[in-house]
Tab-separated table of C-alpha atoms and ligand atoms in Angstrom:
chain	number	residue	atom	x	y	z
A	1	MET	CA	-38.194	80.998	118.550
A	2	GLU	CA	-41.255	83.553	117.381
A	3	VAL	CA	-44.242	84.042	119.815
A	4	ILE	CA	-47.536	85.878	117.854
A	5	ILE	CA	-50.640	86.314	120.242
A	6	GLN	CA	-53.833	86.722	118.342
A	7	PRO	CA	-56.628	88.816	120.729
A	8	THR	CA	-58.697	85.323	119.977
A	9	ASP	CA	-59.335	81.416	120.487
A	10	GLU	CA	-60.669	81.917	116.816
A	11	ALA	CA	-57.791	84.344	115.863
A	12	ALA	CA	-55.043	82.389	116.522
A	13	ALA	CA	-56.578	79.427	113.759
A	14	ALA	CA	-57.163	81.698	111.599
A	15	LEU	CA	-53.370	83.031	111.467
A	16	VAL	CA	-51.824	79.405	111.623
A	17	ALA	CA	-53.765	78.789	108.253
A	18	ARG	CA	-52.818	81.098	107.080
A	19	VAL	CA	-49.207	80.548	107.109
A	20	VAL	CA	-50.183	76.929	106.190
A	21	SER	CA	-51.913	78.209	103.395
A	22	HIS	CA	-48.911	81.183	102.031
A	23	ASP	CA	-46.756	77.916	101.728
A	24	LEU	CA	-48.784	75.439	100.165
A	25	ARG	CA	-50.065	78.152	96.977
A	26	ALA	CA	-45.829	78.826	97.528
A	27	ASN	CA	-44.969	74.836	96.970
A	28	PRO	CA	-48.463	73.116	95.491
A	29	HIS	CA	-46.264	69.859	96.725
A	30	LEU	CA	-45.415	71.108	100.225
A	31	VAL	CA	-44.836	67.987	102.853
A	32	LEU	CA	-47.357	69.308	105.721
A	33	GLY	CA	-46.761	67.846	108.948
A	34	LEU	CA	-50.353	67.479	111.055
A	35	ALA	CA	-51.747	67.312	114.611
A	36	THR	CA	-55.384	66.127	116.017
A	37	GLY	CA	-56.639	67.606	118.658
A	38	LYS	CA	-59.509	70.038	119.570
A	39	THR	CA	-57.442	73.403	119.663
A	40	MET	CA	-56.235	72.666	115.105
A	41	GLU	CA	-60.241	71.871	114.701
A	42	ARG	CA	-60.533	75.668	113.993
A	43	VAL	CA	-57.581	75.505	111.589
A	44	TYR	CA	-58.878	72.634	109.552
A	45	ARG	CA	-62.009	74.476	109.849
A	46	GLN	CA	-59.964	77.908	107.697
A	47	LEU	CA	-58.368	75.361	105.855
A	48	VAL	CA	-61.530	73.705	104.114
A	49	ARG	CA	-62.818	77.273	104.003
A	50	PHE	CA	-59.949	78.470	102.173
A	51	HIS	CA	-60.263	75.717	99.899
A	52	LYS	CA	-63.869	76.256	98.670
A	53	ASP	CA	-63.729	79.873	99.126
A	54	ARG	CA	-60.782	80.432	97.708
A	55	LYS	CA	-59.638	77.411	95.398
A	56	LEU	CA	-56.301	76.879	97.677
A	57	ASP	CA	-55.431	73.386	95.949
A	58	PHE	CA	-54.464	70.474	98.227
A	59	SER	CA	-53.927	68.008	94.857
A	60	LEU	CA	-49.841	68.060	95.552
A	61	CYS	CA	-49.782	68.959	99.169
A	62	ARG	CA	-48.545	65.137	101.298
A	63	THR	CA	-49.218	64.892	104.725
A	64	PHE	CA	-47.713	63.191	107.835
A	65	ASN	CA	-49.524	62.833	110.963
A	66	LEU	CA	-47.884	63.427	113.985
A	67	ASP	CA	-49.270	60.603	116.018
A	68	GLU	CA	-52.021	57.435	115.523
A	69	TYR	CA	-52.588	55.072	118.902
A	70	VAL	CA	-52.279	51.949	118.613
A	71	GLY	CA	-55.061	49.200	118.679
A	72	LEU	CA	-57.896	51.632	116.699
A	73	PHE	CA	-59.001	50.778	113.584
A	74	PRO	CA	-58.539	53.846	111.179
A	75	SER	CA	-62.775	53.756	111.153
A	76	ASP	CA	-62.951	54.233	114.681
A	77	PRO	CA	-64.007	57.114	115.401
A	78	ASN	CA	-61.423	58.333	117.873
A	79	SER	CA	-58.372	56.649	115.378
A	80	TYR	CA	-56.779	59.967	114.557
A	81	ARG	CA	-56.892	58.902	110.871
A	82	HIS	CA	-60.682	59.037	111.775
A	83	TYR	CA	-60.446	62.850	113.108
A	84	MET	CA	-58.377	63.939	109.867
A	85	GLU	CA	-61.083	62.047	107.544
A	86	GLN	CA	-63.424	64.425	109.359
A	87	HIS	CA	-61.754	67.096	109.742
A	88	LEU	CA	-59.525	67.678	106.952
A	89	PHE	CA	-59.458	65.021	103.858
A	90	ARG	CA	-63.160	64.696	102.951
A	91	GLN	CA	-63.386	67.915	103.051
A	92	VAL	CA	-60.102	69.055	100.208
A	93	ASN	CA	-58.671	67.484	97.474
A	94	ILE	CA	-56.363	65.753	99.458
A	95	GLU	CA	-55.037	62.545	97.344
A	96	PRO	CA	-55.851	59.556	99.647
A	97	ARG	CA	-52.332	58.708	98.067
A	98	ASN	CA	-50.538	61.236	99.857
A	99	ILE	CA	-52.070	60.680	103.459
A	100	HIS	CA	-49.905	59.425	105.976
A	101	LEU	CA	-50.203	58.102	110.045
A	102	PRO	CA	-48.498	55.353	111.138
A	103	ASN	CA	-50.923	52.103	111.547
A	104	GLY	CA	-51.508	51.656	115.440
A	105	LEU	CA	-52.531	48.369	113.500
A	106	ALA	CA	-48.940	46.841	112.668
A	107	THR	CA	-47.902	43.788	114.021
A	108	ASP	CA	-44.939	44.718	114.269
A	109	LEU	CA	-44.888	48.077	115.518
A	110	ASP	CA	-41.141	49.174	116.029
A	111	GLU	CA	-41.023	48.004	111.950
A	112	GLU	CA	-43.729	49.999	111.372
A	113	CYS	CA	-41.999	52.693	113.503
A	114	ARG	CA	-38.965	53.127	111.218
A	115	ARG	CA	-41.017	52.957	108.537
A	116	TYR	CA	-42.397	55.923	109.079
A	117	GLU	CA	-39.170	57.501	109.652
A	118	ALA	CA	-37.842	56.339	106.350
A	119	LEU	CA	-40.824	57.395	104.218
A	120	ILE	CA	-40.518	60.945	105.505
A	121	GLN	CA	-36.785	60.834	104.482
A	122	ARG	CA	-38.089	60.122	101.357
A	123	PHE	CA	-40.774	62.379	100.495
A	124	GLY	CA	-37.307	64.783	101.554
A	125	GLY	CA	-38.644	65.875	104.732
A	126	ILE	CA	-41.323	67.673	106.369
A	127	ASP	CA	-41.716	71.506	105.257
A	128	LEU	CA	-44.048	72.581	107.408
A	129	GLN	CA	-45.049	71.018	110.664
A	130	LEU	CA	-48.243	71.849	112.530
A	131	LEU	CA	-48.292	71.450	116.866
A	132	GLY	CA	-50.528	71.091	119.332
A	133	ILE	CA	-49.575	71.505	122.737
A	134	GLY	CA	-50.883	69.014	125.902
A	135	ARG	CA	-50.860	70.303	129.347
A	136	ALA	CA	-47.933	68.300	130.465
A	137	GLY	CA	-45.611	69.784	127.848
A	138	HIS	CA	-45.966	67.442	124.719
A	139	ILE	CA	-45.854	67.592	121.364
A	140	GLY	CA	-46.551	64.998	118.904
A	141	PHE	CA	-47.575	61.947	122.286
A	142	ASN	CA	-43.358	62.570	122.683
A	143	GLU	CA	-44.792	63.053	127.459
A	144	PRO	CA	-42.084	64.120	130.105
A	145	LEU	CA	-38.656	62.789	129.575
A	146	SER	CA	-38.832	61.836	125.882
A	147	ALA	CA	-35.806	61.888	125.136
A	148	LEU	CA	-35.458	64.952	122.918
A	149	ARG	CA	-33.375	63.186	119.771
A	150	SER	CA	-36.264	60.603	120.270
A	151	ARG	CA	-37.027	59.091	116.477
A	152	THR	CA	-41.144	57.991	115.985
A	153	ARG	CA	-41.892	55.393	118.068
A	154	VAL	CA	-44.488	53.130	120.326
A	155	LYS	CA	-44.477	55.686	123.600
A	156	ALA	CA	-46.849	55.076	126.484
A	157	LEU	CA	-49.229	57.992	127.440
A	158	THR	CA	-49.190	59.417	130.799
A	159	PRO	CA	-51.870	59.585	133.381
A	160	THR	CA	-52.194	63.208	132.891
A	161	THR	CA	-52.757	62.930	129.075
A	162	ILE	CA	-55.304	60.062	128.644
A	163	GLN	CA	-56.901	62.212	131.267
A	164	GLN	CA	-57.012	65.506	129.086
A	165	ASN	CA	-58.340	62.459	126.470
A	166	ALA	CA	-60.840	60.465	128.645
A	167	SER	CA	-64.496	62.694	126.880
A	168	PHE	CA	-63.566	61.641	123.342
A	169	PHE	CA	-64.049	57.984	124.959
A	170	GLY	CA	-66.758	57.925	127.316
A	171	GLY	CA	-64.066	57.307	130.364
A	172	GLU	CA	-60.561	57.200	131.187
A	173	GLY	CA	-60.238	53.285	131.105
A	174	ASN	CA	-61.517	52.800	127.403
A	175	VAL	CA	-58.585	55.509	126.592
A	176	PRO	CA	-55.182	53.459	124.750
A	177	ARG	CA	-52.550	53.144	126.972
A	178	ARG	CA	-49.641	53.739	123.852
A	179	ALA	CA	-49.163	55.440	120.650
A	180	ILE	CA	-46.748	55.491	117.818
A	181	THR	CA	-45.349	59.065	117.564
A	182	MET	CA	-42.913	60.964	115.628
A	183	GLY	CA	-40.160	61.540	118.406
A	184	VAL	CA	-39.117	65.202	119.196
A	185	GLY	CA	-36.143	65.072	117.169
A	186	THR	CA	-38.560	64.405	113.965
A	187	ILE	CA	-39.852	67.157	114.962
A	188	ILE	CA	-37.337	69.347	115.080
A	189	GLU	CA	-36.191	68.610	111.920
A	190	ALA	CA	-38.928	70.075	110.038
A	191	ARG	CA	-37.994	73.047	108.047
A	192	ARG	CA	-40.398	75.028	109.457
A	193	CYS	CA	-42.645	74.582	113.209
A	194	VAL	CA	-45.458	76.419	113.665
A	195	LEU	CA	-46.963	75.258	117.339
A	196	LEU	CA	-51.426	76.800	118.065
A	197	ALA	CA	-51.875	77.213	122.076
A	198	THR	CA	-55.315	78.149	122.794
A	199	GLY	CA	-56.721	78.831	126.273
A	200	ASP	CA	-56.120	80.169	129.792
A	201	SER	CA	-55.553	75.605	130.437
A	202	LYS	CA	-52.194	76.244	128.197
A	203	ALA	CA	-51.225	79.380	129.973
A	204	ASP	CA	-48.094	77.560	132.697
A	205	VAL	CA	-47.349	74.973	129.767
A	206	ILE	CA	-46.891	77.839	127.278
A	207	ALA	CA	-44.557	80.441	129.606
A	208	GLN	CA	-42.762	77.086	130.448
A	209	ALA	CA	-41.649	75.415	126.973
A	210	VAL	CA	-41.788	78.794	125.573
A	211	GLU	CA	-39.665	81.096	128.111
A	212	GLY	CA	-38.516	77.969	130.553
A	213	PRO	CA	-34.967	75.894	130.375
A	214	ILE	CA	-34.810	73.418	127.712
A	215	THR	CA	-36.091	70.136	129.171
A	216	SER	CA	-37.339	66.835	128.560
A	217	MET	CA	-39.933	67.267	131.031
A	218	VAL	CA	-41.450	69.911	128.260
A	219	THR	CA	-40.811	68.273	125.311
A	220	ALA	CA	-41.924	71.788	123.647
A	221	SER	CA	-39.476	73.397	124.791
A	222	ALA	CA	-37.173	71.956	121.905
A	223	LEU	CA	-38.829	73.785	119.460
A	224	GLN	CA	-36.148	76.316	121.178
A	225	LEU	CA	-33.968	74.274	119.903
A	226	HIS	CA	-35.053	75.434	116.080
A	227	PRO	CA	-34.632	77.347	113.667
A	228	ARG	CA	-37.615	78.315	112.098
A	229	CYS	CA	-40.534	77.906	114.629
A	230	THR	CA	-43.784	79.893	115.702
A	231	VAL	CA	-45.865	79.784	118.566
A	232	VAL	CA	-49.294	81.247	117.601
A	233	VAL	CA	-51.543	81.891	121.331
A	234	ASP	CA	-53.950	83.581	122.056
A	235	GLU	CA	-54.218	86.233	124.970
A	236	ALA	CA	-55.610	83.696	127.688
A	237	ALA	CA	-52.504	81.128	126.382
A	238	ALA	CA	-50.549	84.049	126.203
A	239	GLY	CA	-50.928	85.282	130.256
A	240	LYS	CA	-48.621	83.560	132.102
A	241	LEU	CA	-45.702	84.886	129.736
A	242	LYS	CA	-43.314	87.342	130.828
A	243	GLU	CA	-42.114	89.127	127.446
A	244	ARG	CA	-45.394	90.103	126.170
A	245	ASP	CA	-44.663	93.657	124.646
A	246	TYR	CA	-41.429	92.096	123.096
A	247	TYR	CA	-43.490	89.709	121.183
A	248	ARG	CA	-45.752	92.057	120.653
A	249	TRP	CA	-42.885	94.734	119.060
A	250	ILE	CA	-41.668	91.603	117.003
A	251	PHE	CA	-44.828	91.080	115.870
A	252	ASP	CA	-45.490	94.676	114.840
A	253	ASN	CA	-42.403	95.429	113.042
A	254	GLU	CA	-40.965	92.009	111.769
A	255	PRO	CA	-41.867	92.479	107.718
A	256	GLU	CA	-42.000	88.912	107.064
A	257	TRP	CA	-45.544	89.136	109.215
A	258	GLU	CA	-46.550	92.494	107.530
A	259	GLU	CA	-49.490	90.880	105.124
A	260	TYR	CA	-50.736	88.650	109.086
A	261	ARG	CA	-50.978	92.087	110.566
B	1	F6R	C1	-51.681	64.938	118.570
B	1	F6R	C2	-51.375	66.211	119.583
B	1	F6R	C3	-51.216	66.570	120.588
B	1	F6R	C4	-52.113	67.369	120.696
B	1	F6R	C5	-52.418	67.893	121.851
B	1	F6R	C6	-52.966	69.248	122.234
B	1	F6R	O1	-51.606	64.470	117.128
B	1	F6R	O2	-50.281	66.206	118.868
B	1	F6R	O3	-49.914	66.525	121.235
B	1	F6R	O4	-51.683	68.884	120.165
B	1	F6R	O5	-52.245	66.642	123.275
B	1	F6R	O6	-54.556	68.953	122.169
B	1	F6R	P1	-55.439	69.561	122.207
B	1	F6R	O7	-55.681	71.247	121.408
B	1	F6R	O8	-56.831	68.366	122.228
B	1	F6R	O9	-55.385	70.502	123.821
């Protein structure tokens, strides 16, 4: 795991967008794993800018989203499909047939989860997986106690997550209780993972995920097992990390990051 600390949330998101841009230019057929949420909005804004100003080409890129709520229509403003259309898909030249999200309306949800896993395999696995982190430490919707080898499945959301997302739904009572999510095992099979966290509300959970023990209570901690995982944070989200100076030293000296400094 590497940790990159950037001065602001904007700079942290810009760095993540540059990683995506770099990998997409290197491999136009990139299989890109996508996350939703407030934190990612800045990343998508930057990618849209790259597409418009620097001709970043998404025409051959294939995408797989981490998760989707159960029971929401794609047209529902709170569905992750709608979020992605709004923040990225409609604003870049991605082919609709290359876009994949779990179908939270499937009549057989278990079958839908198996289909999604098989589809990821059929595309050769995920090259670059973008991740946010919930205040309960989740990646995707892998809530506390999710098995670290779990695969795509239906998960019940925890009260913390329901609370965290309540404002989007106009109150906790309206938040769906379940979602389909890639499993922790699915996520850590991606060839590269980049997790972005910003703001002081994420400082505690980032310290646990990065410097704490690997535990299913904080599913992001499973990323410590990943051979190529980068955690990008702003100063606020880095606030509780003990080894900040060490992470800065690595970023300043590692040749791979030269073009990002
Ligand atoms: C959503 C997802 C979640 C979010 C996380 C952070 O697709 O995978 O794990 O990334 O809940 O959400 P924000 O950025 O809204 O704090």
